[in-house]
Tab-separated table of C-alpha atoms in Angstrom:
chain	number	residue	atom	x	y	z
A	62	MET	CA	-0.162	0.244	0.025
A	63	ILE	CA	1.120	3.503	-1.012
A	64	GLY	CA	0.594	6.312	1.640
A	65	VAL	CA	0.134	9.935	1.061
A	66	VAL	CA	0.310	12.595	3.709
A	67	VAL	CA	-1.015	16.243	3.671
A	68	PRO	CA	-0.856	18.407	6.591
A	69	ALA	CA	-3.171	21.105	6.856
A	70	HIS	CA	-3.949	24.218	8.595
A	71	ASN	CA	-6.730	26.416	7.687
A	72	GLU	CA	-6.679	25.535	4.014
A	73	ALA	CA	-10.292	25.913	2.985
A	74	ALA	CA	-9.452	27.593	-0.047
A	75	ARG	CA	-7.290	25.041	-1.502
A	76	ILE	CA	-7.525	21.799	0.092
A	77	ALA	CA	-10.148	20.480	-2.450
A	78	ALA	CA	-8.036	20.814	-5.634
A	79	CYS	CA	-5.054	19.336	-3.728
A	80	LEU	CA	-7.018	15.948	-2.609
A	81	GLN	CA	-8.893	15.789	-6.046
A	82	SER	CA	-5.434	15.849	-7.667
A	83	ILE	CA	-4.314	13.113	-5.369
A	84	ALA	CA	-7.228	11.141	-6.005
A	85	VAL	CA	-6.479	11.165	-9.818
A	86	ALA	CA	-2.750	10.341	-9.188
A	87	SER	CA	-3.740	7.534	-6.905
A	88	ALA	CA	-6.114	6.097	-9.708
A	89	HIS	CA	-3.216	5.972	-12.267
A	90	PRO	CA	-3.286	2.605	-14.237
A	91	GLU	CA	0.640	2.088	-13.919
A	92	LEU	CA	0.083	1.496	-10.035
A	93	GLN	CA	-1.770	-1.479	-11.002
A	94	HIS	CA	-4.512	-1.085	-8.794
A	95	GLU	CA	-2.165	-0.954	-5.470
A	96	PRO	CA	-4.110	0.639	-2.923
A	97	VAL	CA	-3.373	4.496	-2.016
A	98	LEU	CA	-4.445	5.690	1.290
A	99	THR	CA	-4.220	9.495	1.809
A	100	VAL	CA	-4.128	11.002	5.483
A	101	VAL	CA	-5.029	14.730	6.064
A	102	VAL	CA	-3.479	15.727	9.409
A	103	LEU	CA	-5.815	18.842	10.503
A	104	ASP	CA	-3.421	20.868	12.642
A	105	HIS	CA	-5.386	23.429	14.650
A	106	CYS	CA	-7.997	23.994	11.689
A	107	THR	CA	-10.519	26.649	12.715
A	108	ASP	CA	-12.076	27.152	9.411
A	109	GLU	CA	-14.127	24.491	6.911
A	110	THR	CA	-10.731	22.400	6.058
A	111	ALA	CA	-12.253	19.414	7.949
A	112	LEU	CA	-15.561	19.767	6.104
A	113	ILE	CA	-14.046	19.929	2.927
A	114	ALA	CA	-11.463	17.208	3.223
A	115	ALA	CA	-14.309	14.918	4.608
A	116	ARG	CA	-15.867	14.679	1.098
A	117	TYR	CA	-12.883	12.915	-0.204
A	118	ASP	CA	-11.723	9.453	0.378
A	119	VAL	CA	-9.174	10.172	3.079
A	120	ILE	CA	-8.404	10.008	6.752
A	121	LEU	CA	-8.643	12.665	8.791
A	122	ILE	CA	-6.386	12.964	11.909
A	123	PRO	CA	-6.800	16.121	14.009
A	124	VAL	CA	-3.967	17.574	15.927
A	125	GLU	CA	-3.222	20.831	17.928
A	126	ALA	CA	0.523	21.007	17.149
A	127	ARG	CA	0.732	24.069	15.081
A	128	ASN	CA	4.077	22.415	14.008
A	129	VAL	CA	4.302	20.989	10.416
A	130	GLY	CA	7.158	18.546	11.528
A	131	LEU	CA	4.898	16.870	14.202
A	132	ALA	CA	1.846	17.109	11.540
A	133	ARG	CA	3.793	15.217	8.800
A	134	ALA	CA	5.164	12.495	11.476
A	135	ALA	CA	1.669	12.002	12.682
A	136	GLY	CA	0.407	11.261	9.225
A	137	ALA	CA	3.450	9.007	8.453
A	138	ASP	CA	2.963	7.108	11.862
A	139	ALA	CA	-0.759	6.396	10.781
A	140	LEU	CA	0.236	5.051	7.460
A	141	LEU	CA	3.144	3.172	8.685
A	142	ALA	CA	0.821	1.370	11.086
A	143	LYS	CA	-1.478	0.433	8.298
A	144	GLY	CA	1.348	-1.241	6.564
A	145	ALA	CA	2.405	1.483	3.964
A	146	ARG	CA	5.515	0.441	1.909
A	147	TRP	CA	5.920	4.002	0.492
A	148	LEU	CA	5.121	7.551	1.961
A	149	ALA	CA	4.587	10.612	-0.322
A	150	PHE	CA	4.207	13.803	1.006
A	151	THR	CA	2.795	17.032	-0.236
A	152	ASP	CA	1.086	20.293	0.955
A	153	ALA	CA	-2.345	21.500	0.867
A	154	ASP	CA	-1.807	24.376	-1.261
A	155	THR	CA	-0.318	22.284	-3.839
A	156	VAL	CA	-1.778	20.190	-6.756
A	157	VAL	CA	-0.007	16.970	-7.978
A	158	SER	CA	0.261	15.562	-11.395
A	159	PRO	CA	-1.539	12.427	-12.288
A	160	ARG	CA	1.960	10.728	-12.897
A	161	TRP	CA	2.923	11.875	-9.174
A	162	LEU	CA	3.119	8.756	-7.493
A	163	VAL	CA	4.051	6.623	-10.661
A	164	GLU	CA	7.352	8.859	-11.105
A	165	GLN	CA	8.239	8.595	-7.449
A	166	LEU	CA	8.143	4.938	-7.491
A	167	SER	CA	9.923	4.416	-11.062
A	168	LEU	CA	13.101	6.031	-9.685
A	169	GLN	CA	13.454	3.009	-7.674
A	170	ALA	CA	15.191	4.956	-4.866
A	171	ASP	CA	14.940	5.041	-1.223
A	172	ALA	CA	13.790	8.519	-1.175
A	173	VAL	CA	12.880	11.011	-3.903
A	174	CYS	CA	13.198	14.932	-3.767
A	175	GLY	CA	10.950	16.488	-6.540
A	176	SER	CA	11.211	19.965	-7.916
A	177	ILE	CA	8.076	22.288	-7.833
A	178	GLY	CA	6.496	24.568	-10.266
A	179	VAL	CA	4.335	27.831	-9.365
A	180	GLY	CA	0.818	27.943	-10.581
A	181	ASP	CA	-0.264	31.517	-10.393
A	182	TRP	CA	1.939	34.671	-9.828
A	183	SER	CA	-0.851	36.967	-11.090
A	184	MET	CA	-1.998	37.547	-7.440
A	185	HIS	CA	1.110	39.803	-6.910
A	186	GLY	CA	-0.112	42.256	-9.332
A	187	ALA	CA	2.384	44.570	-10.961
A	188	TYR	CA	5.070	42.543	-9.228
A	189	ALA	CA	4.061	39.250	-10.696
A	190	GLY	CA	6.566	39.443	-13.597
A	191	LEU	CA	9.528	40.318	-11.537
A	192	LEU	CA	8.829	37.278	-9.164
A	193	LYS	CA	8.260	34.928	-11.921
A	194	GLN	CA	11.490	35.990	-13.438
A	195	GLN	CA	13.640	35.623	-10.581
A	196	PHE	CA	12.190	32.208	-9.863
A	197	CYS	CA	13.091	31.078	-13.409
A	198	GLU	CA	16.549	32.280	-13.403
A	199	THR	CA	17.396	31.169	-9.704
A	200	TYR	CA	15.385	27.740	-9.719
A	201	THR	CA	16.698	24.194	-10.924
A	202	ASP	CA	13.839	22.611	-12.206
A	203	ALA	CA	15.822	19.679	-13.762
A	204	GLU	CA	17.232	16.373	-12.866
A	205	GLY	CA	19.978	16.472	-10.470
A	206	HIS	CA	18.595	19.577	-8.833
A	207	ARG	CA	19.107	19.915	-5.037
A	208	HIS	CA	16.105	21.537	-3.687
A	209	ILE	CA	14.118	20.021	-0.864
A	210	HIS	CA	10.164	20.353	-0.639
A	211	GLY	CA	7.865	18.885	1.638
A	212	ALA	CA	5.328	19.770	-1.113
A	213	ASN	CA	7.305	17.005	-3.221
A	214	LEU	CA	8.828	14.337	-1.446
A	215	GLY	CA	8.618	10.426	-1.216
A	216	VAL	CA	10.379	7.814	1.012
A	217	SER	CA	10.096	4.213	1.267
A	218	ALA	CA	8.804	3.205	4.763
A	219	ALA	CA	12.050	1.330	5.519
A	220	ALA	CA	14.295	4.242	4.851
A	221	TYR	CA	11.894	6.637	6.784
A	222	VAL	CA	11.924	4.440	9.928
A	223	ARG	CA	15.965	4.043	9.615
A	224	ALA	CA	16.136	7.739	9.096
A	225	GLY	CA	14.156	8.463	12.441
A	226	GLY	CA	11.395	10.028	10.756
A	227	PHE	CA	10.180	13.739	10.805
A	228	ALA	CA	11.470	15.841	13.762
A	229	ALA	CA	9.050	18.157	15.610
A	230	LEU	CA	10.124	21.063	13.894
A	231	ALA	CA	8.054	24.287	12.979
A	232	SER	CA	10.121	24.621	9.569
A	233	SER	CA	12.621	22.891	7.702
A	234	GLU	CA	11.461	19.395	8.828
A	235	ASP	CA	11.790	18.411	5.219
A	236	VAL	CA	15.359	19.309	5.061
A	237	ALA	CA	16.117	17.666	8.521
A	238	LEU	CA	14.694	14.442	7.356
A	239	VAL	CA	16.602	14.446	4.073
A	240	ARG	CA	19.916	15.189	6.019
A	241	ALA	CA	18.921	12.150	8.045
A	242	LEU	CA	18.370	9.793	5.029
A	243	GLU	CA	21.634	11.062	3.682
A	244	ALA	CA	23.326	10.155	7.087
A	245	SER	CA	21.723	6.764	7.228
A	246	GLY	CA	23.113	5.874	3.549
A	247	ALA	CA	19.722	6.003	1.801
A	248	CYS	CA	19.692	6.268	-2.057
A	249	ILE	CA	18.134	9.545	-2.608
A	250	ALA	CA	16.986	10.326	-6.256
A	251	TRP	CA	16.874	14.167	-7.021
A	252	SER	CA	14.403	14.545	-10.000
A	253	ALA	CA	11.829	16.755	-11.793
A	254	ARG	CA	9.976	14.000	-13.052
A	255	PRO	CA	7.175	13.853	-10.038
A	256	ARG	CA	5.551	16.982	-10.874
A	257	VAL	CA	3.780	19.379	-8.584
A	258	VAL	CA	2.197	22.892	-8.722
A	259	THR	CA	2.434	24.826	-5.619
A	260	SER	CA	0.876	28.514	-4.521
A	261	SER	CA	2.712	31.638	-4.702
A	262	ARG	CA	1.022	32.890	-1.763
A	263	VAL	CA	3.029	35.121	0.934
A	264	GLN	CA	0.859	34.010	3.861
A	265	GLY	CA	2.351	30.857	4.478
A	266	ARG	CA	1.665	28.037	7.153
A	267	ALA	CA	5.294	27.472	8.167
A	268	LYS	CA	7.754	30.180	9.091
A	269	GLY	CA	10.885	30.134	6.628
A	270	GLY	CA	8.820	28.216	3.891
A	271	PHE	CA	8.241	29.133	0.171
A	272	ALA	CA	5.763	31.775	1.132
A	273	ASP	CA	8.418	33.713	3.216
A	274	ALA	CA	10.752	33.365	0.226
A	275	VAL	CA	8.068	35.076	-2.006
A	276	LEU	CA	7.584	37.705	0.616
A	277	LYS	CA	11.419	38.534	1.023
A	278	VAL	CA	11.627	39.355	-2.644
A	279	LEU	CA	8.502	41.242	-2.848
A	280	ASP	CA	9.681	43.295	0.449
A	281	GLU	CA	13.173	44.011	-1.117
A	282	ALA	CA	11.670	45.097	-4.483
A	283	VAL	CA	9.443	47.574	-2.741
A	284	ALA	CA	12.279	48.755	-0.301
A	285	HIS	CA	14.356	49.378	-3.294
A	286	ARG	CA	11.556	50.832	-5.393
A	287	GLN	CA	12.389	48.317	-8.063
A	288	ALA	CA	10.224	49.225	-11.094
A	289	PRO	CA	7.910	46.134	-11.707
A	290	GLN	CA	7.778	46.955	-15.471
A	291	ALA	CA	11.728	46.176	-15.454
A	292	PRO	CA	12.332	43.004	-13.421
A	293	ARG	CA	15.729	42.258	-12.727
A	294	VAL	CA	17.719	40.191	-10.432
A	295	SER	CA	19.368	42.163	-7.684
A	296	SER	CA	23.251	42.343	-7.714
A	297	VAL	CA	23.593	43.191	-4.292
A	298	GLY	CA	23.371	39.909	-2.208
A	299	PRO	CA	21.573	36.544	-2.575
A	300	ASP	CA	18.042	37.807	-2.780
A	301	PRO	CA	16.198	35.784	-5.316
A	302	ILE	CA	13.398	33.569	-4.279
A	303	THR	CA	15.507	30.538	-3.918
A	304	ALA	CA	18.382	32.060	-2.162
A	305	ALA	CA	15.977	33.121	0.409
A	306	LEU	CA	15.865	29.352	1.171
A	307	PRO	CA	19.553	28.930	1.575
A	308	VAL	CA	19.213	25.395	3.309
A	309	ARG	CA	16.528	24.122	0.529
A	310	SER	CA	18.403	25.540	-2.550
A	311	GLY	CA	21.738	23.753	-2.838
A	312	ALA	CA	24.405	23.360	-5.607
A	313	ARG	CA	23.427	23.181	-9.091
A	314	PRO	CA	23.687	19.909	-11.019
A	315	GLY	CA	27.435	19.233	-11.327
A	316	THR	CA	28.465	21.449	-8.271
A	317	ALA	CA	27.307	19.285	-5.487
């Protein structure tokens, strides 16, 4: 059985699209009817996230942690108890591709670190072009990248247990797990084949995550009165979106 974990904190606006995409990926014929069980970990949700998620064939686990590491770990533990052989992780503001699970498994690795795409920059108005350009110029969306995203991560049950699972971290819990996997000798595939598209929102759920990286670029553009009509990458310091996540954005292919 394959398990999918989605941590959620007040994601009523986006959880339906996420779960619908997982349902499609779970039914892909190349999985050969292997059961896929999705767990949504409702972390201190005070909106309608639970009501919306309950419309889908998922298990709901309520927690009051306000901690994404604990939330992911709770979902993983529930799936391990049910006999999952593979754990796939994404975020509630993310849509996975129909081949997401197929591609993770096809890499035949102990763990898979996938890349991300961004669905819609237009919510940032005049600065949409600046943000999109900086992302495209600084992000490696290709085989051999060194990005780590909880929104696109997979790991075998055995490797997850050997590495000790997710730590109780409010951010960078995915980075900590991958570092533990590396230390345990796990074979990790750094691949752009498992596709996901995530939100470019700036009101994130985990401090230090992708939303904070987008916000940092916006703040610097405004502070420097950077003209939105003439997007450019700042030459003063590592301020592009991916550089705002220094641990997640590692060496380019061939430089690691």
